[in-house]
């Protein structure tokens, strides 16, 4: 059986390179990733949630054939915005992700309050941005220390505007979705993920931190392979 392609969408601050261990555990799969515009190494050149959605939509259209999209964390927001009428998307997998509804933003879904580990940087004229106070603890609690430190060093700056922009389209209302709850998550509390998962058609679980693509890539790859094989 020919499996669909796989598109991986990273979360805030993260880049495609953070997903390489997972990609290595998916041999034989057509795996593609996107670099989100809202994250980058130049805080003066960051995009926003809507430009992230455009990048995701373009990647899906370039694939052409059937595709499963796996969105991590913030990546769930522009994925939901981008794919409402994408005819070749077989399913969306929300990995410890924000599975939001129309009119929601990431910030509003968190009660309007920034996370205590967000570091806010005001930038007149080009848009405010965020860094992370303690990424190893927040994102990588069960990741090998050397791997976690390397991942933290590779994080980019994150657009603040992207966290405030509201959804105007909702892909999971018309496309099947699966939610993977990370039960030892230090970034998005598991009880919050449980609420998001109520919007999905299926719920799966990993006893992992926020970043199973680094701590448990083989286990995550197994779940994804199963998702790709579903009729």
PDB file of C-alpha atoms in Angstrom:
ATOM      1  CA  UNK A   1       0.000   0.000   0.000  1.00  0.00           C
ATOM      2  CA  UNK A   2       1.302   3.435  -0.914  1.00  0.00           C
ATOM      3  CA  UNK A   3       1.201   5.710   2.110  1.00  0.00           C
ATOM      4  CA  UNK A   4       0.310   9.406   1.963  1.00  0.00           C
ATOM      5  CA  UNK A   5       3.001  12.039   2.178  1.00  0.00           C
ATOM      6  CA  UNK A   6       3.700  13.568   5.571  1.00  0.00           C
ATOM      7  CA  UNK A   7       4.052  17.284   6.261  1.00  0.00           C
ATOM      8  CA  UNK A   8       5.554  18.272   9.620  1.00  0.00           C
ATOM      9  CA  UNK A   9       4.768  21.733  11.003  1.00  0.00           C
ATOM     10  CA  UNK A  10       7.001  22.875  13.887  1.00  0.00           C
ATOM     11  CA  UNK A  11       5.842  24.901  16.851  1.00  0.00           C
ATOM     12  CA  UNK A  12       6.809  28.372  18.021  1.00  0.00           C
ATOM     13  CA  UNK A  13      10.543  29.110  18.259  1.00  0.00           C
ATOM     14  CA  UNK A  14      11.265  25.787  16.502  1.00  0.00           C
ATOM     15  CA  UNK A  15      12.681  25.034  13.057  1.00  0.00           C
ATOM     16  CA  UNK A  16      12.646  22.027  10.723  1.00  0.00           C
ATOM     17  CA  UNK A  17      16.037  20.944  12.073  1.00  0.00           C
ATOM     18  CA  UNK A  18      14.423  20.204  15.436  1.00  0.00           C
ATOM     19  CA  UNK A  19      12.401  17.447  13.741  1.00  0.00           C
ATOM     20  CA  UNK A  20      15.325  15.560  12.209  1.00  0.00           C
ATOM     21  CA  UNK A  21      15.414  12.671  14.721  1.00  0.00           C
ATOM     22  CA  UNK A  22      11.743  11.987  13.973  1.00  0.00           C
ATOM     23  CA  UNK A  23      12.345  12.161  10.226  1.00  0.00           C
ATOM     24  CA  UNK A  24      15.194   9.674  10.600  1.00  0.00           C
ATOM     25  CA  UNK A  25      12.733   7.238  12.218  1.00  0.00           C
ATOM     26  CA  UNK A  26      10.365   7.446   9.226  1.00  0.00           C
ATOM     27  CA  UNK A  27      12.333   5.748   6.420  1.00  0.00           C
ATOM     28  CA  UNK A  28      10.346   5.065   3.281  1.00  0.00           C
ATOM     29  CA  UNK A  29       7.915   7.911   3.979  1.00  0.00           C
ATOM     30  CA  UNK A  30       7.806  11.066   1.868  1.00  0.00           C
ATOM     31  CA  UNK A  31       8.407  13.502   4.743  1.00  0.00           C
ATOM     32  CA  UNK A  32       8.416  17.245   4.205  1.00  0.00           C
ATOM     33  CA  UNK A  33       8.628  20.145   6.630  1.00  0.00           C
ATOM     34  CA  UNK A  34       7.974  23.871   6.592  1.00  0.00           C
ATOM     35  CA  UNK A  35       9.885  26.745   8.147  1.00  0.00           C
ATOM     36  CA  UNK A  36       7.334  29.078   9.693  1.00  0.00           C
ATOM     37  CA  UNK A  37       7.711  32.774   8.965  1.00  0.00           C
ATOM     38  CA  UNK A  38       6.841  33.774  12.539  1.00  0.00           C
ATOM     39  CA  UNK A  39      10.065  32.160  13.791  1.00  0.00           C
ATOM     40  CA  UNK A  40      13.553  33.144  12.732  1.00  0.00           C
ATOM     41  CA  UNK A  41      17.021  34.291  13.652  1.00  0.00           C
ATOM     42  CA  UNK A  42      16.348  37.948  12.794  1.00  0.00           C
ATOM     43  CA  UNK A  43      13.708  39.474  15.097  1.00  0.00           C
ATOM     44  CA  UNK A  44      13.220  42.320  12.620  1.00  0.00           C
ATOM     45  CA  UNK A  45      12.129  39.954   9.828  1.00  0.00           C
ATOM     46  CA  UNK A  46       9.435  37.820  11.459  1.00  0.00           C
ATOM     47  CA  UNK A  47       6.129  37.017   9.785  1.00  0.00           C
ATOM     48  CA  UNK A  48       2.846  36.312  11.535  1.00  0.00           C
ATOM     49  CA  UNK A  49       0.223  33.586  11.892  1.00  0.00           C
ATOM     50  CA  UNK A  50      -1.461  34.370   8.583  1.00  0.00           C
ATOM     51  CA  UNK A  51       1.807  34.240   6.650  1.00  0.00           C
ATOM     52  CA  UNK A  52       2.570  30.943   8.414  1.00  0.00           C
ATOM     53  CA  UNK A  53      -0.788  29.656   7.173  1.00  0.00           C
ATOM     54  CA  UNK A  54       0.106  30.693   3.625  1.00  0.00           C
ATOM     55  CA  UNK A  55       3.391  28.758   3.827  1.00  0.00           C
ATOM     56  CA  UNK A  56       1.593  25.637   5.065  1.00  0.00           C
ATOM     57  CA  UNK A  57      -1.065  25.909   2.372  1.00  0.00           C
ATOM     58  CA  UNK A  58       1.575  26.297  -0.339  1.00  0.00           C
ATOM     59  CA  UNK A  59       3.440  23.221   0.939  1.00  0.00           C
ATOM     60  CA  UNK A  60       0.277  21.107   0.882  1.00  0.00           C
ATOM     61  CA  UNK A  61      -0.603  22.251  -2.628  1.00  0.00           C
ATOM     62  CA  UNK A  62       2.937  21.501  -3.825  1.00  0.00           C
ATOM     63  CA  UNK A  63       2.639  17.922  -2.572  1.00  0.00           C
ATOM     64  CA  UNK A  64      -0.465  17.449  -4.691  1.00  0.00           C
ATOM     65  CA  UNK A  65      -1.285  13.898  -3.620  1.00  0.00           C
ATOM     66  CA  UNK A  66      -2.739  12.694  -0.312  1.00  0.00           C
ATOM     67  CA  UNK A  67      -0.982  14.127   2.739  1.00  0.00           C
ATOM     68  CA  UNK A  68      -1.231  13.848   6.508  1.00  0.00           C
ATOM     69  CA  UNK A  69      -0.214  17.015   8.346  1.00  0.00           C
ATOM     70  CA  UNK A  70       1.338  16.760  11.816  1.00  0.00           C
ATOM     71  CA  UNK A  71       1.331  20.107  13.622  1.00  0.00           C
ATOM     72  CA  UNK A  72       3.194  20.662  16.882  1.00  0.00           C
ATOM     73  CA  UNK A  73       2.187  23.169  19.553  1.00  0.00           C
ATOM     74  CA  UNK A  74       1.652  26.671  18.043  1.00  0.00           C
ATOM     75  CA  UNK A  75       1.876  25.024  14.613  1.00  0.00           C
ATOM     76  CA  UNK A  76      -1.679  23.836  15.133  1.00  0.00           C
ATOM     77  CA  UNK A  77      -2.959  27.406  14.844  1.00  0.00           C
ATOM     78  CA  UNK A  78      -1.794  28.276  11.301  1.00  0.00           C
ATOM     79  CA  UNK A  79      -2.447  24.681  10.209  1.00  0.00           C
ATOM     80  CA  UNK A  80      -6.080  25.032  11.265  1.00  0.00           C
ATOM     81  CA  UNK A  81      -6.266  28.378   9.455  1.00  0.00           C
ATOM     82  CA  UNK A  82      -4.598  27.114   6.278  1.00  0.00           C
ATOM     83  CA  UNK A  83      -6.314  23.858   5.436  1.00  0.00           C
ATOM     84  CA  UNK A  84     -10.079  24.323   5.771  1.00  0.00           C
ATOM     85  CA  UNK A  85     -10.747  23.524   2.098  1.00  0.00           C
ATOM     86  CA  UNK A  86      -7.563  21.619   1.231  1.00  0.00           C
ATOM     87  CA  UNK A  87      -8.854  18.684  -0.792  1.00  0.00           C
ATOM     88  CA  UNK A  88      -5.725  16.506  -0.561  1.00  0.00           C
ATOM     89  CA  UNK A  89      -5.308  16.582   3.239  1.00  0.00           C
ATOM     90  CA  UNK A  90      -6.261  13.169   4.561  1.00  0.00           C
ATOM     91  CA  UNK A  91      -6.015  14.096   8.239  1.00  0.00           C
ATOM     92  CA  UNK A  92      -4.434  16.515  10.688  1.00  0.00           C
ATOM     93  CA  UNK A  93      -2.526  15.297  13.734  1.00  0.00           C
ATOM     94  CA  UNK A  94      -2.318  17.840  16.545  1.00  0.00           C
ATOM     95  CA  UNK A  95       0.783  17.009  18.603  1.00  0.00           C
ATOM     96  CA  UNK A  96       0.466  18.758  21.970  1.00  0.00           C
ATOM     97  CA  UNK A  97      -0.963  21.514  19.800  1.00  0.00           C
ATOM     98  CA  UNK A  98      -3.480  24.338  19.911  1.00  0.00           C
ATOM     99  CA  UNK A  99      -6.603  22.938  18.245  1.00  0.00           C
ATOM    100  CA  UNK A 100      -8.601  26.156  18.238  1.00  0.00           C
ATOM    101  CA  UNK A 101     -11.972  27.301  16.921  1.00  0.00           C
ATOM    102  CA  UNK A 102     -13.005  30.289  14.813  1.00  0.00           C
ATOM    103  CA  UNK A 103     -12.328  33.582  16.563  1.00  0.00           C
ATOM    104  CA  UNK A 104      -9.722  32.058  18.873  1.00  0.00           C
ATOM    105  CA  UNK A 105      -6.078  33.050  19.074  1.00  0.00           C
ATOM    106  CA  UNK A 106      -3.314  31.240  20.891  1.00  0.00           C
ATOM    107  CA  UNK A 107      -3.265  33.939  23.550  1.00  0.00           C
ATOM    108  CA  UNK A 108      -7.038  34.028  24.019  1.00  0.00           C
ATOM    109  CA  UNK A 109      -7.116  30.241  24.384  1.00  0.00           C
ATOM    110  CA  UNK A 110      -4.684  30.619  27.292  1.00  0.00           C
ATOM    111  CA  UNK A 111      -7.023  33.050  29.030  1.00  0.00           C
ATOM    112  CA  UNK A 112      -5.341  36.122  27.586  1.00  0.00           C
ATOM    113  CA  UNK A 113      -2.282  35.830  29.807  1.00  0.00           C
ATOM    114  CA  UNK A 114       1.212  35.137  28.453  1.00  0.00           C
ATOM    115  CA  UNK A 115       2.924  32.039  29.806  1.00  0.00           C
ATOM    116  CA  UNK A 116       5.249  32.841  32.728  1.00  0.00           C
ATOM    117  CA  UNK A 117       8.232  31.560  30.737  1.00  0.00           C
ATOM    118  CA  UNK A 118       7.638  33.922  27.798  1.00  0.00           C
ATOM    119  CA  UNK A 119      10.174  36.750  27.608  1.00  0.00           C
ATOM    120  CA  UNK A 120       8.588  39.741  25.871  1.00  0.00           C
ATOM    121  CA  UNK A 121      10.723  42.113  23.797  1.00  0.00           C
ATOM    122  CA  UNK A 122       9.226  45.363  22.501  1.00  0.00           C
ATOM    123  CA  UNK A 123      10.422  46.365  19.046  1.00  0.00           C
ATOM    124  CA  UNK A 124       9.106  49.648  17.711  1.00  0.00           C
ATOM    125  CA  UNK A 125       8.107  49.724  14.066  1.00  0.00           C
ATOM    126  CA  UNK A 126       8.711  46.082  13.160  1.00  0.00           C
ATOM    127  CA  UNK A 127       6.754  44.078  15.741  1.00  0.00           C
ATOM    128  CA  UNK A 128       7.339  42.697  19.207  1.00  0.00           C
ATOM    129  CA  UNK A 129       8.885  39.284  19.708  1.00  0.00           C
ATOM    130  CA  UNK A 130       9.286  36.525  22.282  1.00  0.00           C
ATOM    131  CA  UNK A 131      12.095  34.389  23.633  1.00  0.00           C
ATOM    132  CA  UNK A 132      11.909  31.536  26.153  1.00  0.00           C
ATOM    133  CA  UNK A 133      13.269  31.908  29.685  1.00  0.00           C
ATOM    134  CA  UNK A 134      14.103  28.261  30.372  1.00  0.00           C
ATOM    135  CA  UNK A 135      13.607  26.156  27.229  1.00  0.00           C
ATOM    136  CA  UNK A 136      15.335  23.002  28.470  1.00  0.00           C
ATOM    137  CA  UNK A 137      12.931  22.772  31.396  1.00  0.00           C
ATOM    138  CA  UNK A 138       9.822  23.913  29.513  1.00  0.00           C
ATOM    139  CA  UNK A 139      10.219  22.046  26.228  1.00  0.00           C
ATOM    140  CA  UNK A 140      12.686  19.227  26.809  1.00  0.00           C
ATOM    141  CA  UNK A 141      12.092  17.768  30.277  1.00  0.00           C
ATOM    142  CA  UNK A 142      12.703  14.148  29.231  1.00  0.00           C
ATOM    143  CA  UNK A 143      15.241  14.817  26.477  1.00  0.00           C
ATOM    144  CA  UNK A 144      18.893  13.774  26.820  1.00  0.00           C
ATOM    145  CA  UNK A 145      20.685  16.799  28.259  1.00  0.00           C
ATOM    146  CA  UNK A 146      23.139  17.257  25.404  1.00  0.00           C
ATOM    147  CA  UNK A 147      20.355  16.941  22.827  1.00  0.00           C
ATOM    148  CA  UNK A 148      18.178  19.377  24.799  1.00  0.00           C
ATOM    149  CA  UNK A 149      20.918  21.979  25.051  1.00  0.00           C
ATOM    150  CA  UNK A 150      21.643  21.736  21.327  1.00  0.00           C
ATOM    151  CA  UNK A 151      17.924  22.100  20.556  1.00  0.00           C
ATOM    152  CA  UNK A 152      17.627  25.110  22.862  1.00  0.00           C
ATOM    153  CA  UNK A 153      20.604  26.786  21.198  1.00  0.00           C
ATOM    154  CA  UNK A 154      18.921  26.390  17.792  1.00  0.00           C
ATOM    155  CA  UNK A 155      15.643  28.068  18.799  1.00  0.00           C
ATOM    156  CA  UNK A 156      14.666  31.205  16.925  1.00  0.00           C
ATOM    157  CA  UNK A 157      12.853  34.372  17.923  1.00  0.00           C
ATOM    158  CA  UNK A 158       9.054  34.195  17.827  1.00  0.00           C
ATOM    159  CA  UNK A 159       6.602  36.819  16.612  1.00  0.00           C
ATOM    160  CA  UNK A 160       4.328  38.052  19.389  1.00  0.00           C
ATOM    161  CA  UNK A 161       1.660  39.096  16.871  1.00  0.00           C
ATOM    162  CA  UNK A 162       1.288  35.465  15.774  1.00  0.00           C
ATOM    163  CA  UNK A 163      -0.008  34.599  19.245  1.00  0.00           C
ATOM    164  CA  UNK A 164      -2.747  37.254  19.113  1.00  0.00           C
ATOM    165  CA  UNK A 165      -4.182  36.737  15.614  1.00  0.00           C
ATOM    166  CA  UNK A 166      -7.574  35.057  15.387  1.00  0.00           C
ATOM    167  CA  UNK A 167      -8.644  32.104  13.302  1.00  0.00           C
ATOM    168  CA  UNK A 168     -11.025  32.868  10.460  1.00  0.00           C
ATOM    169  CA  UNK A 169     -11.160  29.280   9.146  1.00  0.00           C
ATOM    170  CA  UNK A 170     -11.235  25.916  10.938  1.00  0.00           C
ATOM    171  CA  UNK A 171      -9.816  22.919   9.098  1.00  0.00           C
ATOM    172  CA  UNK A 172     -10.670  20.258  11.695  1.00  0.00           C
ATOM    173  CA  UNK A 173     -14.388  20.881  11.186  1.00  0.00           C
ATOM    174  CA  UNK A 174     -14.165  19.268   7.738  1.00  0.00           C
ATOM    175  CA  UNK A 175     -10.933  17.215   7.881  1.00  0.00           C
ATOM    176  CA  UNK A 176     -10.485  14.229  10.241  1.00  0.00           C
ATOM    177  CA  UNK A 177      -8.167  14.983  13.141  1.00  0.00           C
ATOM    178  CA  UNK A 178      -6.212  13.109  15.784  1.00  0.00           C
ATOM    179  CA  UNK A 179      -4.851  14.661  18.970  1.00  0.00           C
ATOM    180  CA  UNK A 180      -1.703  13.341  20.671  1.00  0.00           C
ATOM    181  CA  UNK A 181      -1.578  14.353  24.327  1.00  0.00           C
ATOM    182  CA  UNK A 182       1.901  14.621  25.850  1.00  0.00           C
ATOM    183  CA  UNK A 183       1.275  13.620  29.438  1.00  0.00           C
ATOM    184  CA  UNK A 184       4.442  15.104  30.995  1.00  0.00           C
ATOM    185  CA  UNK A 185       4.337  18.397  29.091  1.00  0.00           C
ATOM    186  CA  UNK A 186       5.917  21.437  30.741  1.00  0.00           C
ATOM    187  CA  UNK A 187       4.734  23.927  28.111  1.00  0.00           C
ATOM    188  CA  UNK A 188       1.035  23.127  27.551  1.00  0.00           C
ATOM    189  CA  UNK A 189      -0.443  21.487  30.663  1.00  0.00           C
ATOM    190  CA  UNK A 190      -1.954  18.076  29.906  1.00  0.00           C
ATOM    191  CA  UNK A 191      -5.350  19.167  31.275  1.00  0.00           C
ATOM    192  CA  UNK A 192      -5.413  21.915  28.634  1.00  0.00           C
ATOM    193  CA  UNK A 193      -4.507  19.388  25.956  1.00  0.00           C
ATOM    194  CA  UNK A 194      -7.411  17.235  27.142  1.00  0.00           C
ATOM    195  CA  UNK A 195      -9.745  20.151  26.391  1.00  0.00           C
ATOM    196  CA  UNK A 196      -8.293  20.668  22.916  1.00  0.00           C
ATOM    197  CA  UNK A 197      -8.534  16.924  22.253  1.00  0.00           C
ATOM    198  CA  UNK A 198     -12.315  17.024  22.681  1.00  0.00           C
ATOM    199  CA  UNK A 199     -12.408  18.655  19.238  1.00  0.00           C
ATOM    200  CA  UNK A 200     -10.509  15.793  17.591  1.00  0.00           C
ATOM    201  CA  UNK A 201     -11.953  12.577  16.205  1.00  0.00           C
ATOM    202  CA  UNK A 202      -9.370  10.414  17.993  1.00  0.00           C
ATOM    203  CA  UNK A 203      -7.082  10.892  20.973  1.00  0.00           C
ATOM    204  CA  UNK A 204      -3.706   9.210  21.486  1.00  0.00           C
ATOM    205  CA  UNK A 205      -1.222   9.619  24.346  1.00  0.00           C
ATOM    206  CA  UNK A 206       2.512   9.661  24.922  1.00  0.00           C
ATOM    207  CA  UNK A 207       4.145   9.782  28.341  1.00  0.00           C
ATOM    208  CA  UNK A 208       6.499  12.496  27.171  1.00  0.00           C
ATOM    209  CA  UNK A 209       7.510  16.107  27.516  1.00  0.00           C
ATOM    210  CA  UNK A 210       6.433  18.747  25.014  1.00  0.00           C
ATOM    211  CA  UNK A 211       8.972  17.438  22.490  1.00  0.00           C
ATOM    212  CA  UNK A 212       8.608  13.697  21.833  1.00  0.00           C
ATOM    213  CA  UNK A 213      10.257  14.214  18.441  1.00  0.00           C
ATOM    214  CA  UNK A 214      13.480  14.578  20.462  1.00  0.00           C
ATOM    215  CA  UNK A 215      12.863  12.348  23.491  1.00  0.00           C
ATOM    216  CA  UNK A 216      10.827   9.519  21.957  1.00  0.00           C
ATOM    217  CA  UNK A 217      11.160   9.799  18.172  1.00  0.00           C
ATOM    218  CA  UNK A 218      10.618   6.070  17.571  1.00  0.00           C
ATOM    219  CA  UNK A 219       7.433   5.954  19.641  1.00  0.00           C
ATOM    220  CA  UNK A 220       6.099   9.066  17.927  1.00  0.00           C
ATOM    221  CA  UNK A 221       7.046   7.687  14.519  1.00  0.00           C
ATOM    222  CA  UNK A 222       5.063   4.538  15.281  1.00  0.00           C
ATOM    223  CA  UNK A 223       1.946   6.579  16.047  1.00  0.00           C
ATOM    224  CA  UNK A 224       2.406   8.603  12.876  1.00  0.00           C
ATOM    225  CA  UNK A 225       2.908   5.498  10.720  1.00  0.00           C
ATOM    226  CA  UNK A 226      -0.360   4.136  12.063  1.00  0.00           C
ATOM    227  CA  UNK A 227      -2.097   7.412  11.211  1.00  0.00           C
ATOM    228  CA  UNK A 228      -0.696   7.277   7.678  1.00  0.00           C
ATOM    229  CA  UNK A 229      -2.036   3.742   7.228  1.00  0.00           C
ATOM    230  CA  UNK A 230      -5.623   4.519   8.231  1.00  0.00           C
ATOM    231  CA  UNK A 231      -8.179   4.238   5.408  1.00  0.00           C
TER     232      UNK A 231
END
